[in-house]
PDB file of C-alpha atoms in Angstrom:
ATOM      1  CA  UNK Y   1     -17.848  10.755  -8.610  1.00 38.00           C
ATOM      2  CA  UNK Y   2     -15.779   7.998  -7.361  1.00 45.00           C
ATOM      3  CA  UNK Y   3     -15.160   4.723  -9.264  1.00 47.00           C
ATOM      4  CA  UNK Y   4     -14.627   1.506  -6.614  1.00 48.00           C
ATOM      5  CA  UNK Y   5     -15.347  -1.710  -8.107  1.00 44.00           C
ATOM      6  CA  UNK Y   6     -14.988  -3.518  -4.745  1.00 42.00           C
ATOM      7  CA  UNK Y   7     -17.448  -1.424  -3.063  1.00 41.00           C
ATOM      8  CA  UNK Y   8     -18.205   2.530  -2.445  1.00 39.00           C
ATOM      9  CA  UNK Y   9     -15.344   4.279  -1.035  1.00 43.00           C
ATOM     10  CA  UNK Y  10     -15.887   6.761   2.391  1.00 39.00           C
ATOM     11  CA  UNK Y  11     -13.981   9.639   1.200  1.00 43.00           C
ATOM     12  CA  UNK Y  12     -14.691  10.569  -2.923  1.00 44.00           C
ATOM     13  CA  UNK Y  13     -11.722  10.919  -4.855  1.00 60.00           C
ATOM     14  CA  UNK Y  14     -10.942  13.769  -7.336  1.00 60.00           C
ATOM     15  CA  UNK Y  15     -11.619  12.119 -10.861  1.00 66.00           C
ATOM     16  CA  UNK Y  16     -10.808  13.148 -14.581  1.00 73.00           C
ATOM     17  CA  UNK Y  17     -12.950  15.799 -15.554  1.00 73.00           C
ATOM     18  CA  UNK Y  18     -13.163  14.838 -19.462  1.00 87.00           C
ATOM     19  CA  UNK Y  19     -16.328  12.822 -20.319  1.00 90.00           C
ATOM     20  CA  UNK Y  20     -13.982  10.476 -22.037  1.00 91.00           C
ATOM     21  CA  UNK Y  21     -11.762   9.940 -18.895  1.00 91.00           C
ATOM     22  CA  UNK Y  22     -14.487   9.303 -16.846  1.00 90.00           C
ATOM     23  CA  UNK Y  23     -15.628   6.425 -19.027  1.00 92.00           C
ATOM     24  CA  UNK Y  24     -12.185   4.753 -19.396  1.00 94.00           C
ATOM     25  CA  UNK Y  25     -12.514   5.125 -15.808  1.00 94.00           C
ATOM     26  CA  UNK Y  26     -16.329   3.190 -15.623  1.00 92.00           C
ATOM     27  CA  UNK Y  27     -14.948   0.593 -17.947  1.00 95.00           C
ATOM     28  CA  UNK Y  28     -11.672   0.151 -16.244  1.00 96.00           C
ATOM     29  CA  UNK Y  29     -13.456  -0.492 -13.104  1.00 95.00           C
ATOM     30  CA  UNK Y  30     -15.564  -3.407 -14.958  1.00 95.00           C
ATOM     31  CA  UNK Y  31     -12.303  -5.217 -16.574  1.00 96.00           C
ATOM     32  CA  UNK Y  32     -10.861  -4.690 -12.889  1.00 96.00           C
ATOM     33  CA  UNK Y  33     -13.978  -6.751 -11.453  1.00 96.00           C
ATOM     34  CA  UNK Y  34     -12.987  -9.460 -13.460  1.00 96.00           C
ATOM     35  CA  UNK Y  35      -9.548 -10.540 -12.055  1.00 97.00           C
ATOM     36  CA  UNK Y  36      -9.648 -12.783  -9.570  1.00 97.00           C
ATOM     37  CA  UNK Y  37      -6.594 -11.358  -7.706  1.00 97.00           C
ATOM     38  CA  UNK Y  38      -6.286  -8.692  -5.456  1.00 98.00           C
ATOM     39  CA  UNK Y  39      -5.825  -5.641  -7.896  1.00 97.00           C
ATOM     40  CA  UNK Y  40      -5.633  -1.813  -6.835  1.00 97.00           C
ATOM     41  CA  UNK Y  41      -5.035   1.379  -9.053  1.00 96.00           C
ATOM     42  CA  UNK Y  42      -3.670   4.656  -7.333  1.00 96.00           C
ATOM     43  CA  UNK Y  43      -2.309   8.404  -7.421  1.00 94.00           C
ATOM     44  CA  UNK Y  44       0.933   9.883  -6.593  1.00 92.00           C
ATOM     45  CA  UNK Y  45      -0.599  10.047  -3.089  1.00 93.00           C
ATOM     46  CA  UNK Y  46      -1.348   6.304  -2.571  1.00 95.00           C
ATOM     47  CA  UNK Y  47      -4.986   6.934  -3.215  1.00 95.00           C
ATOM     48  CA  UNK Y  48      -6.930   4.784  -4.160  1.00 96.00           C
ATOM     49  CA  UNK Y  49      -9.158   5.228  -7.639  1.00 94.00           C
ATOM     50  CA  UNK Y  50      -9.963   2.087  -8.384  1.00 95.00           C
ATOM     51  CA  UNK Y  51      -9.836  -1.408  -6.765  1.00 96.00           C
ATOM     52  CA  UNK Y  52     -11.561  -5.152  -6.862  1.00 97.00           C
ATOM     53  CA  UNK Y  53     -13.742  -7.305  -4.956  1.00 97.00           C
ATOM     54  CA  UNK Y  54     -10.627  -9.590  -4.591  1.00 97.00           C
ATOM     55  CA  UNK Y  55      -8.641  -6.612  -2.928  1.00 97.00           C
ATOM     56  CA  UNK Y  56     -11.833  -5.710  -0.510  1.00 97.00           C
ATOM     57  CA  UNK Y  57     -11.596  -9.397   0.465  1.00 97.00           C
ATOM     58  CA  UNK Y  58      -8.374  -9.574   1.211  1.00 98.00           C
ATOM     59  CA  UNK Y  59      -8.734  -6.355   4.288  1.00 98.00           C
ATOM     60  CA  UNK Y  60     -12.400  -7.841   4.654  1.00 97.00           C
ATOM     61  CA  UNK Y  61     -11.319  -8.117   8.535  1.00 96.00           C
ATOM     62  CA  UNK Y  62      -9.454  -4.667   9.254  1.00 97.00           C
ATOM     63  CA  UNK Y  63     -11.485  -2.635  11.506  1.00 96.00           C
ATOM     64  CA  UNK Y  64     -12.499   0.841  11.168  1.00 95.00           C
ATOM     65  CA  UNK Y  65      -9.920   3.748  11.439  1.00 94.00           C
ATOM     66  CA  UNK Y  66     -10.499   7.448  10.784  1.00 91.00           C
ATOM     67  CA  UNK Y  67      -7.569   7.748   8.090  1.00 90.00           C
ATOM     68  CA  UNK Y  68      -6.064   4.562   7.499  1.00 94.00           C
ATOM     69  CA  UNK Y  69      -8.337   2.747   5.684  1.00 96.00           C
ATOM     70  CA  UNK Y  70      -7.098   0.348   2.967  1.00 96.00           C
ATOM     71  CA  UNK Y  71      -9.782   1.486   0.084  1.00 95.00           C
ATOM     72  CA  UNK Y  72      -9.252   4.858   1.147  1.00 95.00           C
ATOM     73  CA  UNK Y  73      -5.114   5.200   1.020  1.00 96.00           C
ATOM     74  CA  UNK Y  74      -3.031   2.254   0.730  1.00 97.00           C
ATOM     75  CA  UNK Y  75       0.120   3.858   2.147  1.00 96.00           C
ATOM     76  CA  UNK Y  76      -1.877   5.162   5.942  1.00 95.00           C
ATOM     77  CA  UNK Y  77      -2.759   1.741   5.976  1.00 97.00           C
ATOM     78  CA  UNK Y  78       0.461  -0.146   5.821  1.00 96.00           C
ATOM     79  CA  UNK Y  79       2.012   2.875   8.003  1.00 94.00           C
ATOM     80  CA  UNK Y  80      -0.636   3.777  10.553  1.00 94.00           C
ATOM     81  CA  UNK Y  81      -3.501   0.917  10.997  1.00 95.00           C
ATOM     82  CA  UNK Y  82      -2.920  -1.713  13.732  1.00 95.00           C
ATOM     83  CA  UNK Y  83      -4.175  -4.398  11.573  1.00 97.00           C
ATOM     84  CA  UNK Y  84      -2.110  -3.711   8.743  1.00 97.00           C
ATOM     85  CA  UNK Y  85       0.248  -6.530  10.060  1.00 96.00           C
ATOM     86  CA  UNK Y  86      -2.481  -9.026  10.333  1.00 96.00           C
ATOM     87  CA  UNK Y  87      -2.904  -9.374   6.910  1.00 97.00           C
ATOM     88  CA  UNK Y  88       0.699  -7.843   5.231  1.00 97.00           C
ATOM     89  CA  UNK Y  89       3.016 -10.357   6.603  1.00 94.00           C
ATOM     90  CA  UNK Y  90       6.682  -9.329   6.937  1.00 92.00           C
ATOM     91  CA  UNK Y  91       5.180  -6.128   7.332  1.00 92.00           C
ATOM     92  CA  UNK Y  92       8.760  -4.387   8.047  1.00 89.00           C
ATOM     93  CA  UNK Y  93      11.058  -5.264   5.236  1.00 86.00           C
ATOM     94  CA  UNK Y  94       7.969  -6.690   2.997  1.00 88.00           C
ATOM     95  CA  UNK Y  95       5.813  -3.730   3.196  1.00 93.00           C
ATOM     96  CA  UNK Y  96       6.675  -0.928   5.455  1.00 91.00           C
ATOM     97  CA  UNK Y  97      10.180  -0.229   3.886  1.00 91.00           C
ATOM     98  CA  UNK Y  98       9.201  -0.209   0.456  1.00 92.00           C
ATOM     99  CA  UNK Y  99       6.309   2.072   1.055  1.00 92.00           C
ATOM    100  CA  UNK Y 100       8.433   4.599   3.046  1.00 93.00           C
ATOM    101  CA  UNK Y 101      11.255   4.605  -0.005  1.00 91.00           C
ATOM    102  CA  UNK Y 102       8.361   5.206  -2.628  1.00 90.00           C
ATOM    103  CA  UNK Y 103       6.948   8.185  -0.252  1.00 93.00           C
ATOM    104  CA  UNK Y 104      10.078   9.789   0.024  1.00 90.00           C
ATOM    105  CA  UNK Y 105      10.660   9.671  -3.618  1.00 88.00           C
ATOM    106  CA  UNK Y 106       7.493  10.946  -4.429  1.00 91.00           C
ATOM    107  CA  UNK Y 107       7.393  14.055  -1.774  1.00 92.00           C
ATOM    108  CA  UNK Y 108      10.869  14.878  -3.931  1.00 89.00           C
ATOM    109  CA  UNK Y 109       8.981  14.793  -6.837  1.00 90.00           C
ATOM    110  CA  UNK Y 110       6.298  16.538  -5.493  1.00 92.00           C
ATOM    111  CA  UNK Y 111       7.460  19.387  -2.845  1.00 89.00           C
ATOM    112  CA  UNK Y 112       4.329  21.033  -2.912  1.00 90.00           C
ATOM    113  CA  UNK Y 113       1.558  18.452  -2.779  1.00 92.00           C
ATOM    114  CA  UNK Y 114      -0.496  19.145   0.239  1.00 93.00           C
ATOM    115  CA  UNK Y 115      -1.194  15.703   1.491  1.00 92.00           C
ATOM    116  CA  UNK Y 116       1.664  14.208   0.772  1.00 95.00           C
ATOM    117  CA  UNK Y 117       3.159  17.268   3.069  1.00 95.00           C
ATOM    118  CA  UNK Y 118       0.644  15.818   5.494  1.00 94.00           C
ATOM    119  CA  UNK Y 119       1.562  12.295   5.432  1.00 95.00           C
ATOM    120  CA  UNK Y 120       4.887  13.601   6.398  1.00 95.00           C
ATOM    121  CA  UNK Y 121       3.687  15.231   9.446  1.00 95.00           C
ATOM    122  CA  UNK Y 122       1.611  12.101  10.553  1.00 93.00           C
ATOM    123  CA  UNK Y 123       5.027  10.170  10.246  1.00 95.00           C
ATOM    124  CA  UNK Y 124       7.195  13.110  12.496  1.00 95.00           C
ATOM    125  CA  UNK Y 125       4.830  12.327  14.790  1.00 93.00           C
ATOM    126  CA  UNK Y 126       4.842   8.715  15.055  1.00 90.00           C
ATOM    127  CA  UNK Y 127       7.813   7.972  16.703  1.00 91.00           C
ATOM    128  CA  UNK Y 128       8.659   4.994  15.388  1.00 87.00           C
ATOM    129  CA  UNK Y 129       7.434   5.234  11.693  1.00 88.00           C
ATOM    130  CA  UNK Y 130       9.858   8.987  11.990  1.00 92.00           C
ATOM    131  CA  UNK Y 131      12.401   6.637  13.107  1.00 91.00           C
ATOM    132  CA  UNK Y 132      12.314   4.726  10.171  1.00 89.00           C
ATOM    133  CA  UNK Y 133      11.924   7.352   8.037  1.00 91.00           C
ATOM    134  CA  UNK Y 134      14.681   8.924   9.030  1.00 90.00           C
ATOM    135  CA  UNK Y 135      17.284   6.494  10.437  1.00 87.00           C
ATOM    136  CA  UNK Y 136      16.085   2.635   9.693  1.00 86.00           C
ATOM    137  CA  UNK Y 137      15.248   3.746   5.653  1.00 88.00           C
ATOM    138  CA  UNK Y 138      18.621   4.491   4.183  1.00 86.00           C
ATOM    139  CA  UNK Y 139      20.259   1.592   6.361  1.00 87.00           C
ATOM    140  CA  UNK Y 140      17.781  -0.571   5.160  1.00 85.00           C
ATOM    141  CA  UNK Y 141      18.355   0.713   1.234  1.00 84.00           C
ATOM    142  CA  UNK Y 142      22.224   0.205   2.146  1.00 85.00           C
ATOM    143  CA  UNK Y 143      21.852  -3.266   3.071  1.00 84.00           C
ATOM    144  CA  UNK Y 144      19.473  -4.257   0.495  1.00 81.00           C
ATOM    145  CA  UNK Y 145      19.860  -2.585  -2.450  1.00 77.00           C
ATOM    146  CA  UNK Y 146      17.827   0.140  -4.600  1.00 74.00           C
ATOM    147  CA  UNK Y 147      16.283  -3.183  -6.134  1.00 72.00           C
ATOM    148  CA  UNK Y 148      14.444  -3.877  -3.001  1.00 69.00           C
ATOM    149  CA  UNK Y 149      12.281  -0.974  -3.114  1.00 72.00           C
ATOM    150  CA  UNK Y 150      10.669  -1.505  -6.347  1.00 80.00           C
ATOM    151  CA  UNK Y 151       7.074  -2.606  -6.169  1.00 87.00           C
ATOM    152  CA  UNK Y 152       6.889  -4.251  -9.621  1.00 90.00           C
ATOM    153  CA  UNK Y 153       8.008  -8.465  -8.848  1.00 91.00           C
ATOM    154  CA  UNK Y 154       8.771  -8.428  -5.462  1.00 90.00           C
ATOM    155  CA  UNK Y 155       7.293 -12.167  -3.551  1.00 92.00           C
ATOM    156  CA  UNK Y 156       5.796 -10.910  -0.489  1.00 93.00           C
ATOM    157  CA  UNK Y 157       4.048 -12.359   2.186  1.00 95.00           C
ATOM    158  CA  UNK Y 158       0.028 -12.019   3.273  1.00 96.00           C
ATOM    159  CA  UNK Y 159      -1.715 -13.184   5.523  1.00 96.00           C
ATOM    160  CA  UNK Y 160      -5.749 -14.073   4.063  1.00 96.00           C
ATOM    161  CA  UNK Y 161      -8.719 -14.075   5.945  1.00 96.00           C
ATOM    162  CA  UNK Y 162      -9.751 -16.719   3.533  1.00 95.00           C
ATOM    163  CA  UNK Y 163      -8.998 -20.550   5.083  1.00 93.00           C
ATOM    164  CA  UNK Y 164      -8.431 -21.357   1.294  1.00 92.00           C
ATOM    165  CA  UNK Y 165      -4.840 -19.326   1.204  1.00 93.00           C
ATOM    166  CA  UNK Y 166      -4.097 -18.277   4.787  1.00 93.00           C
ATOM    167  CA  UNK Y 167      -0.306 -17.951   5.280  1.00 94.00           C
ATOM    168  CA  UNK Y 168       0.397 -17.397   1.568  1.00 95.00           C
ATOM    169  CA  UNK Y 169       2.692 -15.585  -0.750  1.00 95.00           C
ATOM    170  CA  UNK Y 170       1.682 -12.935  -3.342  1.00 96.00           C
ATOM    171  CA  UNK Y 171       3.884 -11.499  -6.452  1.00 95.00           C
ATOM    172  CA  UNK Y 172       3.210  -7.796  -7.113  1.00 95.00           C
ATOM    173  CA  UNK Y 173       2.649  -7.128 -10.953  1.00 97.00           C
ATOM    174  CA  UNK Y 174       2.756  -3.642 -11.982  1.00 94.00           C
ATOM    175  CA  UNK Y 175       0.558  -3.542 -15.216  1.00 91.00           C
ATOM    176  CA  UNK Y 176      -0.464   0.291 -15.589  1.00 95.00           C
ATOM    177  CA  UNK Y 177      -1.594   0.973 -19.484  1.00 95.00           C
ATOM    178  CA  UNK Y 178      -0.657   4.230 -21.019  1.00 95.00           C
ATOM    179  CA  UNK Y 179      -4.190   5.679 -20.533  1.00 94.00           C
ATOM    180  CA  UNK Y 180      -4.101   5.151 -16.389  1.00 94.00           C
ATOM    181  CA  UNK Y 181      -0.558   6.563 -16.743  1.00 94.00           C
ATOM    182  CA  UNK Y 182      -1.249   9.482 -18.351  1.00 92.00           C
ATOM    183  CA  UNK Y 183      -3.807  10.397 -15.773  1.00 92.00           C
ATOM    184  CA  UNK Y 184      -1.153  10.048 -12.906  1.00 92.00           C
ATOM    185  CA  UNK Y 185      -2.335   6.484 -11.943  1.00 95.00           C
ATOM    186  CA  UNK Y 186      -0.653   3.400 -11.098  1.00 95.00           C
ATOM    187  CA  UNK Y 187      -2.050  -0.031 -11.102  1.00 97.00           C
ATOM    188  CA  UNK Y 188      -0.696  -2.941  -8.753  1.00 97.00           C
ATOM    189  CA  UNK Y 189      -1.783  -6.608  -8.596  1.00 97.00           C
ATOM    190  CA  UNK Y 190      -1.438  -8.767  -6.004  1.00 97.00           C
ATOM    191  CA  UNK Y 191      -0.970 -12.487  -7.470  1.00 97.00           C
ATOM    192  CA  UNK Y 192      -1.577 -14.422  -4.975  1.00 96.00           C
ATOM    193  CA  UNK Y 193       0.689 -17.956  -5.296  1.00 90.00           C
ATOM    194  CA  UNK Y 194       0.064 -21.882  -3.850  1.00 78.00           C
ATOM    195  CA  UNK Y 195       3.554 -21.848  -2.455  1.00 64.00           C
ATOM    196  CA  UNK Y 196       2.614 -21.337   1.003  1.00 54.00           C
ATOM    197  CA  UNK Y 197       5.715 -19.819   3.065  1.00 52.00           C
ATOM    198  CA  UNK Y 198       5.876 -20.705   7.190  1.00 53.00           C
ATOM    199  CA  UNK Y 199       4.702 -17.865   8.883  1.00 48.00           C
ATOM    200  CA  UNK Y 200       4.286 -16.492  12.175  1.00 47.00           C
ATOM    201  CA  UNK Y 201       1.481 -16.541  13.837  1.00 45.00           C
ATOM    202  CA  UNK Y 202      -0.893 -13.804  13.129  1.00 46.00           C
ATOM    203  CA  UNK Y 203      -1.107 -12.344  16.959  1.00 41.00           C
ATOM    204  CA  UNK Y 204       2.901 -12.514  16.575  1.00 39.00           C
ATOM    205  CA  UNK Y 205       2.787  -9.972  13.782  1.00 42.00           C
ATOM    206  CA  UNK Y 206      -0.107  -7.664  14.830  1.00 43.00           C
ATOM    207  CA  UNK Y 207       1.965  -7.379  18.051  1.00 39.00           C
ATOM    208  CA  UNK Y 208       5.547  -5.808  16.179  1.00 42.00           C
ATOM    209  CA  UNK Y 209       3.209  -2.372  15.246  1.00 46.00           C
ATOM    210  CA  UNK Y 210       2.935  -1.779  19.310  1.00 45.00           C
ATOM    211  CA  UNK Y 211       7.373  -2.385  19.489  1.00 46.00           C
ATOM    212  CA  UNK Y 212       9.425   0.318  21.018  1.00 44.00           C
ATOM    213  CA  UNK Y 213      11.444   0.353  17.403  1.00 48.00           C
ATOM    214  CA  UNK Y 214      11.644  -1.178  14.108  1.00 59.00           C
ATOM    215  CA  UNK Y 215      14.230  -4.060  14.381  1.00 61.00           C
ATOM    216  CA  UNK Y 216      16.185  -1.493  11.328  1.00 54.00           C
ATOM    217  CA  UNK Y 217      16.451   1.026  13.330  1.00 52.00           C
ATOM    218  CA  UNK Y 218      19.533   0.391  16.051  1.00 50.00           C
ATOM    219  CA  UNK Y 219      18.439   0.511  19.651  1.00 46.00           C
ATOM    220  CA  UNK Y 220      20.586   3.121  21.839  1.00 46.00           C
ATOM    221  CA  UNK Y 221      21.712   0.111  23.522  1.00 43.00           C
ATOM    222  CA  UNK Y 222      23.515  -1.165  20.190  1.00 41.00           C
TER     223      UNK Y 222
END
């Protein structure tokens, strides 16, 4: 059984067995109905067990993809769907980066876990997401700091399909109670701010994903 509460997911995740579990689970899914920000609860693997109407609105406009899917796993998405840039703006440094450094921590944590062991083949062979992996993550760490890859109050940018935000900002609130935690979950909310940041223009950013190179990884040239 599979608990959504923006809509039915296309591939069932594995849930708690325990009866009580499953309706924590049920009435998690309710409360997370109810905020009116983009809100998203997943494993170790990026998962996701839970999200909100708010978060299916915000990818209402990504189009199909066999694995990348953002109600499916939020981590594909920002590394392998060509319209993950449409609507993650700064999708590099904002998104991309982060998401790499939290993969590679977990597949430490985790030597054995089958799909993350898989994700890890998808990125060897994407040459430029291996590239990054590999060579543009630990400069990037370097010249940021440790900081930068923490999920939990970091201002980044999105770009909504909804004329009433458009080029906005949103601050990412980690709020995962000790029940979700205990079950391996973690809960991330996207609160989406007035400021309004200049941005690029959207065809500007959905064009980086198709580059040669991420601009942290150092051409051969340089």
């Amino acid at each position: 059984m599979a608990y959504q509460a923006g809509g039915q997911r296309s591939v069932p995740r594995p849930v708690p067995e325990s009866p009580e579990a499953q309706a924590y689970l049920q009435d998690y899914a309710a409360y997370l109905q109810a905020v009116p920000f983009p809100s998203v609860v997943l494993d170790h693997r990026w998962d996701v067990v839970l999200s909100n109407a708010a978060f299916a609105s915000l990818f209402r406009d990504v189009s199909p993809h066999p694995t990348a899917l953002p109600g499916d796993n939020f981590l594909r998405f920002v590394l392998f769907h060509p319209d993950a840039p449409s609507v993650l703006g700064d999708h590099e440094a904002g998104w991309c980066l982060p998401m790499l450094a939290g993969f590679a921590a977990a597949v430490e944590r985790h030597v054995h876990d089958h799909a993350l062991q898989a994700i890890r083949r998808e990125i060897a062979q994407d040459p430029i997401m291996e590239a990054a992996y590999r060579q543009g993550l630990p400069h990037w760490i370097r010249a940021v700091g440790e900081g930068a890859v923490e999920h939990d109050g970091a201002v980044r940018p999105l770009l909504h399909p909804d004329p009433r935000w458009g080029a906005t900002e949103c601050r990412i609130v980690g709020e995962t109670p000790r029940t979700l935690r205990d079950m391996g979950y973690t809960r991330l909310t996207m609160v989406l701010r007035e400021t309004r940041p200049a941005a690029t223009p959207r065809r500007a950013r959905s064009a980086r994903r198709g580059a040669s190179h991420l601009s942290v990884v150092p051409t051969r040239e340089s």
